[in-house]
Coordinates of C-alpha atoms and ligand atoms in Angstrom, one line a residue:
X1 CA -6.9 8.4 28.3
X2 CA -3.7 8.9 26.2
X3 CA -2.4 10.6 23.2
X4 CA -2.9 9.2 20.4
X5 CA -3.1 9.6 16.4
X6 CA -6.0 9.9 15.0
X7 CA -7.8 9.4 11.6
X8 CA -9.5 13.0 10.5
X9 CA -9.1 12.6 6.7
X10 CA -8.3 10.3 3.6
X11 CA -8.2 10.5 -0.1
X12 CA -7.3 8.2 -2.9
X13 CA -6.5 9.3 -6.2
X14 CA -6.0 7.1 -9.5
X15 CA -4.1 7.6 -13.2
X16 CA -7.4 7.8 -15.6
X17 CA -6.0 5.4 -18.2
X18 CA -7.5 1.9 -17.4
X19 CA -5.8 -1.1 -18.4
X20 CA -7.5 -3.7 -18.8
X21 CA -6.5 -8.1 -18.7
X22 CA -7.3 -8.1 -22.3
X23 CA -5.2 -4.9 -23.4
X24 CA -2.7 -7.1 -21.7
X25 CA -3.5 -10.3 -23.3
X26 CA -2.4 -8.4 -27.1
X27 CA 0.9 -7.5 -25.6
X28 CA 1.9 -10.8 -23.4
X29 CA 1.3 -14.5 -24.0
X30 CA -1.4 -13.9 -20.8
X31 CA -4.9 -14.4 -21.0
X32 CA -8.1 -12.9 -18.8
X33 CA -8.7 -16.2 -17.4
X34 CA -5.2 -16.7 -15.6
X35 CA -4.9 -13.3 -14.5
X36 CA -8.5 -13.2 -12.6
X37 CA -8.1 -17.1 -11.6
X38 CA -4.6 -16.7 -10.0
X39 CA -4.6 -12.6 -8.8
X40 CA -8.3 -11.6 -9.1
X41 CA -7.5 -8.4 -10.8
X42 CA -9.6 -7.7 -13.6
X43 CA -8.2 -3.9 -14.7
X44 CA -5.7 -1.8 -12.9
X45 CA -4.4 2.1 -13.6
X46 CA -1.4 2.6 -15.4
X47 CA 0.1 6.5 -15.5
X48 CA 0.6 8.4 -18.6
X49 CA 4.3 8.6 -19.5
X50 CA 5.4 12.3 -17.7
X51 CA 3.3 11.3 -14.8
X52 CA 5.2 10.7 -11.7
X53 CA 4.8 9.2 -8.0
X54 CA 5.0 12.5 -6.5
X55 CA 2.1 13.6 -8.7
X56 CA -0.4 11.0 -8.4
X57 CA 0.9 11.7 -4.7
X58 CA -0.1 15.4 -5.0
X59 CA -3.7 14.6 -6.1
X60 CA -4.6 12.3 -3.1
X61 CA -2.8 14.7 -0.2
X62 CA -4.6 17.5 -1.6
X63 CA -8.4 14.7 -1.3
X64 CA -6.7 13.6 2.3
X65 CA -6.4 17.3 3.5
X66 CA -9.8 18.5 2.2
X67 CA -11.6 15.4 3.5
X68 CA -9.9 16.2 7.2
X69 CA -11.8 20.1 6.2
X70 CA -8.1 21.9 5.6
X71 CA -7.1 24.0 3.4
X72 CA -3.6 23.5 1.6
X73 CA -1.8 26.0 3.2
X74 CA 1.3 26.6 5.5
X75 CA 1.3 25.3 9.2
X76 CA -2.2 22.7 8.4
X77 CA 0.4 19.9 8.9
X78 CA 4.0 20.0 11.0
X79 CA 5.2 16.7 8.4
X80 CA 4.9 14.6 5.3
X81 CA 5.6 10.6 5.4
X82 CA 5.3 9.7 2.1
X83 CA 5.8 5.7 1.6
X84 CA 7.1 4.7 -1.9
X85 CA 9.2 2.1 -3.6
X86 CA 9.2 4.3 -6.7
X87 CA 9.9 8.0 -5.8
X88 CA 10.3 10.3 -8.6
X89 CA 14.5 10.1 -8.2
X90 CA 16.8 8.8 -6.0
X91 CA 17.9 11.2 -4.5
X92 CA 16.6 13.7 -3.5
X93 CA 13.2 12.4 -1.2
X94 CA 9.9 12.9 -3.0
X95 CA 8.0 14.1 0.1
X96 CA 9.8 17.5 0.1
X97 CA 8.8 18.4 -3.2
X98 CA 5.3 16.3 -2.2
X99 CA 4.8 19.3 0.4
X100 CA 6.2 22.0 -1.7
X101 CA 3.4 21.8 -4.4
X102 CA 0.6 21.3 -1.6
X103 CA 1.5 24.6 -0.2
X104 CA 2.6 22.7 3.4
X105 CA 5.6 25.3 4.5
X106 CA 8.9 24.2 5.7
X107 CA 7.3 20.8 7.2
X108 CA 9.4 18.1 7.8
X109 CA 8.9 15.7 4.8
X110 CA 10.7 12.6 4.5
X111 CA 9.9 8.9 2.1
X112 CA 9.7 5.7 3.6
X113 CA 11.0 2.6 2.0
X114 CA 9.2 -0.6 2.9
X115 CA 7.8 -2.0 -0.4
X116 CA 4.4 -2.6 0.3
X117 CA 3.9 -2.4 3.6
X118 CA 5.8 1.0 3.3
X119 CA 1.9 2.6 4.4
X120 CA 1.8 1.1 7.9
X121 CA 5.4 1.4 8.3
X122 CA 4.8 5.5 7.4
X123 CA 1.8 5.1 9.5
X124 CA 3.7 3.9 12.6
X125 CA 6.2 6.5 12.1
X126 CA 3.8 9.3 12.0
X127 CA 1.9 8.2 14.6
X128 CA 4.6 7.7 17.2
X129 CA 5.4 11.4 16.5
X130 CA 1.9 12.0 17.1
X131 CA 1.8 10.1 20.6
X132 CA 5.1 11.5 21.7
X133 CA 4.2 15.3 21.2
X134 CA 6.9 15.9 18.3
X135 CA 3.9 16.3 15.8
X136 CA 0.2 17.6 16.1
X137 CA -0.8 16.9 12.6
X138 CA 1.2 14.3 10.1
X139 CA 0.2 14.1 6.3
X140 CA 0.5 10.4 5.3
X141 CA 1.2 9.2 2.1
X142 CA 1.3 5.9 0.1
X143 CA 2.1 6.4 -4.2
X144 CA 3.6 4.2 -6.6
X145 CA 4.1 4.2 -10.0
X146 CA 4.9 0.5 -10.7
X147 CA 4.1 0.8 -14.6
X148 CA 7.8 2.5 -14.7
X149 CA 9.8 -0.6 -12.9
X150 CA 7.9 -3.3 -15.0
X151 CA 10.2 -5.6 -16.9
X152 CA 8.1 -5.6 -20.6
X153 CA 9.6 -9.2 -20.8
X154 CA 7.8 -10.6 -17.9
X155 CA 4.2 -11.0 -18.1
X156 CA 3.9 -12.5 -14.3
X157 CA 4.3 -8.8 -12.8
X158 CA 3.4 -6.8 -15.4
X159 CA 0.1 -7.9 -15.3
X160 CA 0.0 -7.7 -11.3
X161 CA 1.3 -4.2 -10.4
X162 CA -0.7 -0.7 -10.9
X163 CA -0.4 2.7 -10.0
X164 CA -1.7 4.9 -7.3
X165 CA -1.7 6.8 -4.4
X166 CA -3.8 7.4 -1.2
X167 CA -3.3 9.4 1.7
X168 CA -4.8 9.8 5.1
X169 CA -4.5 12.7 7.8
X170 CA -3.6 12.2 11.2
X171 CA -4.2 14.4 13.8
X172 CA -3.8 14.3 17.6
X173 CA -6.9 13.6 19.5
X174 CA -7.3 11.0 22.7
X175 CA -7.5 6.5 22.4
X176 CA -11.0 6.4 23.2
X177 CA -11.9 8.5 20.2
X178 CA -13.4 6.9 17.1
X179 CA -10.6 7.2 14.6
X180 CA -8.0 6.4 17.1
X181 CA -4.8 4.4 16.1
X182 CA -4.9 1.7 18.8
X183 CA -2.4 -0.6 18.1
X184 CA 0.3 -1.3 15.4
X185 CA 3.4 -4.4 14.7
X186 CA 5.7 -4.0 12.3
X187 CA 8.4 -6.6 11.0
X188 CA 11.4 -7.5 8.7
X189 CA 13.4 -10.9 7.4
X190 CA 16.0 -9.5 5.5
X191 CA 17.7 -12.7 4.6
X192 CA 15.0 -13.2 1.7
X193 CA 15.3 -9.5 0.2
X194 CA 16.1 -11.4 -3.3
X195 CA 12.6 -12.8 -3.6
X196 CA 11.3 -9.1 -3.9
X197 CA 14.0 -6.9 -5.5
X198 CA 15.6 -4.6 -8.5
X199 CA 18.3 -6.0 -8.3
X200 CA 20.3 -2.9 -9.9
X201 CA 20.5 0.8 -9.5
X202 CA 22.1 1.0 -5.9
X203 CA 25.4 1.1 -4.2
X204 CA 26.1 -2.5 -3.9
X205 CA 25.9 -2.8 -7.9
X206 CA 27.7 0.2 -8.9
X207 CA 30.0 -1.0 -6.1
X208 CA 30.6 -4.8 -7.7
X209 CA 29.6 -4.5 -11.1
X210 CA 31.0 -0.9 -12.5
X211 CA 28.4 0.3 -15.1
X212 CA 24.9 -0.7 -14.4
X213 CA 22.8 -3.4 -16.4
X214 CA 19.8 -2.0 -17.6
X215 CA 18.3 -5.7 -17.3
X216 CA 18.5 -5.0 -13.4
X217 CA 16.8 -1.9 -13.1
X218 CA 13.1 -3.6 -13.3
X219 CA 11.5 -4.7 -10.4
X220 CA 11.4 -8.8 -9.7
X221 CA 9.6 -11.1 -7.4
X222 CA 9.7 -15.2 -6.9
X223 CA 5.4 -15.0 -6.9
X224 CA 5.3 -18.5 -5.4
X225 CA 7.5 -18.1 -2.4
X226 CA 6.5 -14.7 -1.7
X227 CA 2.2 -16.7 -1.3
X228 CA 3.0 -18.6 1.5
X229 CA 4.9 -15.9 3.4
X230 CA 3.1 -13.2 2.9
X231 CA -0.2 -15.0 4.5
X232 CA 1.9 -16.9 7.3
X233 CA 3.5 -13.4 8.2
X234 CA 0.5 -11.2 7.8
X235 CA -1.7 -13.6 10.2
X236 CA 0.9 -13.6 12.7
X237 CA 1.4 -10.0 12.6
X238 CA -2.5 -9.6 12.6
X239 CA -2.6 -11.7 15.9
X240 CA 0.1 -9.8 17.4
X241 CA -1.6 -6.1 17.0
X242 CA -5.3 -7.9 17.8
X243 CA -3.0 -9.3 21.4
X244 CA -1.7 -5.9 21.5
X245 CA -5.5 -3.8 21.7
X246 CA -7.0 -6.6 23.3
X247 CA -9.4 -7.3 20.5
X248 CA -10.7 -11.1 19.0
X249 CA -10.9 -12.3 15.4
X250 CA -14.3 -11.7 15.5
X251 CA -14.4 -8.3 16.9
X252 CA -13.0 -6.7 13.6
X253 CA -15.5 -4.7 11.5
X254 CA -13.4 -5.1 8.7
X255 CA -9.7 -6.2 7.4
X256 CA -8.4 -4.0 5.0
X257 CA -4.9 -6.0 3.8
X258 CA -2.6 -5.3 1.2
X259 CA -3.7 -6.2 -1.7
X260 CA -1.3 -8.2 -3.4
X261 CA -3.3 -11.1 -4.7
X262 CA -7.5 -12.0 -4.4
X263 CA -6.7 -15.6 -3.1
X264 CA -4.0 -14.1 -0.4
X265 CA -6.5 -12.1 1.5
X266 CA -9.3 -14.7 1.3
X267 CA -6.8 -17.6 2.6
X268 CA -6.1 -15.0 5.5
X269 CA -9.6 -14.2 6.4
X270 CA -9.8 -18.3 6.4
X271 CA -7.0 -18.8 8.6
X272 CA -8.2 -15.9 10.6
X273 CA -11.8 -17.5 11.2
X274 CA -13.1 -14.6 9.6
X275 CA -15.9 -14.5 7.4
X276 CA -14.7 -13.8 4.0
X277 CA -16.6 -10.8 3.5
X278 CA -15.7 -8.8 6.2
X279 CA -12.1 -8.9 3.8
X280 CA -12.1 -5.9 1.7
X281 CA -11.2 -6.4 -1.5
X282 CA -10.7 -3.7 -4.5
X283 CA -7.7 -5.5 -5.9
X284 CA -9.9 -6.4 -8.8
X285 CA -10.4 -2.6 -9.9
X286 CA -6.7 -1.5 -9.0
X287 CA -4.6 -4.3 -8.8
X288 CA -1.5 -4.4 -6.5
X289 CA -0.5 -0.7 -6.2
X290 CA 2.2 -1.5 -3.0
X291 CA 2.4 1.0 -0.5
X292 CA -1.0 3.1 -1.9
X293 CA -2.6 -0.3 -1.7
X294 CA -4.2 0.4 1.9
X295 CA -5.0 3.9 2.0
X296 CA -6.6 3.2 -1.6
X297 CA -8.7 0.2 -0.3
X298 CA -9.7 2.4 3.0
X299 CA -10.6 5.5 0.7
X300 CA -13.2 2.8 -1.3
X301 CA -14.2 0.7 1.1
X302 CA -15.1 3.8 2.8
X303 CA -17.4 5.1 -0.2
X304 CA -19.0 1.9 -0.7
X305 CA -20.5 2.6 2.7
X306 CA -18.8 -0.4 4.7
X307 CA -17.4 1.8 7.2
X308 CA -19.5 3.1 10.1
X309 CA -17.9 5.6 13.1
X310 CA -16.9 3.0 15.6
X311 CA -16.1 0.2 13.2
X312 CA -13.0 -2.0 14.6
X313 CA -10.6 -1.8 11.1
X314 CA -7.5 -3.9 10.9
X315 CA -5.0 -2.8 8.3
X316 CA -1.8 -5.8 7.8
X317 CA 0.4 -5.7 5.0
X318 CA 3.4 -7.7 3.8
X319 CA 6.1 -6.7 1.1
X320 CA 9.4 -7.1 -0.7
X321 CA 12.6 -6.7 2.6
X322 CA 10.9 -8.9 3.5
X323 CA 8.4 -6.7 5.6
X324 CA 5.4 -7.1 7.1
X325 CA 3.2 -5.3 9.8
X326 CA -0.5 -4.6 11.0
X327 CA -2.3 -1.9 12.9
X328 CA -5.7 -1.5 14.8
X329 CA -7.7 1.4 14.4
X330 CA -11.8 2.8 15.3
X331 CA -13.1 4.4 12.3
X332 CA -14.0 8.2 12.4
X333 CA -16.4 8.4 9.9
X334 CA -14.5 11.3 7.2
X335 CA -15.7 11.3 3.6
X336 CA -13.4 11.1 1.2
X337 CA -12.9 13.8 -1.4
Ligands
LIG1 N1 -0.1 -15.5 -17.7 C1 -0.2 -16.8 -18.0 N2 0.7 -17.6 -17.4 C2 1.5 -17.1 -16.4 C3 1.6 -15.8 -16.1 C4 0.7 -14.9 -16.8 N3 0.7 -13.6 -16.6 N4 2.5 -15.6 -15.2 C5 3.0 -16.8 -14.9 N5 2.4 -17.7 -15.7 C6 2.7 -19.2 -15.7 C7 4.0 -19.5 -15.1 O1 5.0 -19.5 -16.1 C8 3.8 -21.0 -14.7 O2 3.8 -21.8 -15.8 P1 4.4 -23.3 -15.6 O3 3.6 -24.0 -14.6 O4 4.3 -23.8 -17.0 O5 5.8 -23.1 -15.1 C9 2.3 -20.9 -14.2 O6 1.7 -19.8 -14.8 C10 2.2 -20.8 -12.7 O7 3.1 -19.8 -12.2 P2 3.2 -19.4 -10.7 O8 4.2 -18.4 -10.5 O9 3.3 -20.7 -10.0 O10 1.7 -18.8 -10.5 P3 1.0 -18.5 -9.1 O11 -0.2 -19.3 -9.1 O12 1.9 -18.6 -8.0 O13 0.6 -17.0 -9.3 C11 1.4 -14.9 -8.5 C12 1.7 -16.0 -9.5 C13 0.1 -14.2 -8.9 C14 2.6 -13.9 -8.6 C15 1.3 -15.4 -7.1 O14 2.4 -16.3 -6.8 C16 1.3 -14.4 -6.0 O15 0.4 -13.6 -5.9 N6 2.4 -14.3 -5.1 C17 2.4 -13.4 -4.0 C18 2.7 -12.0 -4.4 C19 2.9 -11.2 -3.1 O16 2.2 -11.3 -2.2 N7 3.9 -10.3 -3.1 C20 4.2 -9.5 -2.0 C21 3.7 -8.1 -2.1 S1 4.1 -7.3 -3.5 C22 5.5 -6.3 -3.1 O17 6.0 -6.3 -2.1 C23 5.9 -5.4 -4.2

């Protein structure tokens, strides 16, 4: 037996206003039919203007902590990994503020950039500090609030990207345990950053360009050559953290991937010889909410009752760096709030 993280509690939360493929159609040359054909996404949450990462990132650490039975109070957790690509400023962190308002007590709080895998890339973080004896109990968060990066002049991500956030508590506990975090790969190919970027609003502009261009401050992506890496690189990184626990293909209960696009995760199940359904898929409900795009896919895959205590779950995830990673994990059974 070892030390290991595991799962005790997880909570998703989502902005009330629904936005649906035909609000969208009224307001870009888009219709239903290519948005549910290419993505699969049929309405996803878009926050109220005033709403920010941090809160939507409030709402589902304060589900995550009650589903693990704790109260929001000092000394529940010893740290805060909130993942986000769109924290409330840049500077400072949104985590510290994150564990401010949930009553958490001088925790160590920090964000983690990683675009959309930013949730196993928190999750590996947290559970190494876990594993290593730095941390007993780590608060792990995943928000976004895409609907403020959008570019209102292009209709391919504006009708992609929603916002979100999800959370999960990890606690100390032993590997054979059912919750335990077995396994997990992470990766990076930073030599194709540009196909998933804002190009403006960082050092390197201000640096070469003097006065930022507002035109640079949305959020971009080349859709087509992002497809076929983001399968290629989520099965390999898959196969790696199945080599890594010493699980098959066919051993896994169920794969809950990013969810980025409908036809991604069904060509991975394909090219993973595993049956389509055991793919979890809420992307039509949500659409792509980046790095709450796991812990909200747990949190409902987890109502709708596909999750027993026991159950081999495979999280993988790819995103804008490039980045990519995967992790391995027994489920524990918590309700979320
Ligand atoms: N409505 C109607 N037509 C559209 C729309 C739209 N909303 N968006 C694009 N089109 C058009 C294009 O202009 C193009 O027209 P053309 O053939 O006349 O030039 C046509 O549809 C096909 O466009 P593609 O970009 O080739 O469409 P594709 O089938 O590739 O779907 C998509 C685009 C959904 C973005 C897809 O490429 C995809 O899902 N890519 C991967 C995304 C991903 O995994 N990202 C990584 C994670 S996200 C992150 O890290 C933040």
């Amino acid at each position: 037996m070892a030390r290991t993280a595991v799962l005790a509690g997880l909570g998703g939360y989502l902005p009330p206003r629904r936005v649906t493929n035909e609000e969208l159609s009224e307001r870009f040359d888009t219709s239903d039919e290519w948005i549910t054909t290419r993505t699969g996404i049929r309405s996803r949450r878009w926050a109220d203007t005033g709403i920010s990462t941090g809160d939507l990132a409030v709402e589902a650490g304060h589900r995550a902590l009650k589903s693990a039975g704790l109260a929001p109070e000092p000394g529940v957790v010893d740290m805060v990994v909130l993942a986000t690509t769109t924290p409330d400023q840049p500077c400072p962190a949104t985590a510290p503020d994150v564990a401010a308002r949930l009553h958490l007590g001088p925790v160590a709080a920090f964000d983690i950039s990683a675009v959309c895998t930013g949730f196993v890339y928190a999750l590996a973080v947290a559970s190494a500090q876990i594993s290593a004896g730095h941390a007993d109990r780590v608060l792990v968060i995943g928000a976004e609030t895409y609907s403020t990066i959008l570019n209102p002049a292009d209709r391919t991500t504006s009708v992609i990207f929603g916002d979100g956030a999800g959370a999960v508590v990890l606690t100390a506990g032993e590997d054979d345990q059912p919750g335990a975090l077995l396994g997990v790969h992470l990766g990076s190919d930073g030599a194709h950053k540009d196909l998933i970027c804002i190009p403006g609003g960082g050092s390197r502009q201000r640096a070469t360009h003097g006065e930022p261009d507002p035109a640079e401050q949305y959020f971009t992506m080349q859709g087509k050559k992002v497809f076929a890496a983001a399968v290629n690189h989520m099965r390999q990184s898959t196969v790696s953290v199945l080599d890594a626990v010493g699980w098959t293909t066919d051993q896994i209960d169920l794969l809950v991937g990013h969810q980025a696009n409908a036809r991604i995760l069904k060509s991975l199940a394909r090219q993973l010889d595993l049956p389509e359904d055991r793919a979890f898929i809420n992307i039509d409900q949500v659409g792509n909410t980046s790095a709450a795009s796991i812990p909200l896919a747990l949190a409902d895959a987890c109502a709708a009752g596909l999750l027993a205590p026991g159950d081999r779950v495979l999280l993988t995830a790819f995103g804008g760096g490039l980045t990519w990673g995967s992790a391995a994990l027994t489920w524990p059974g918590p309700t979320p709030a």
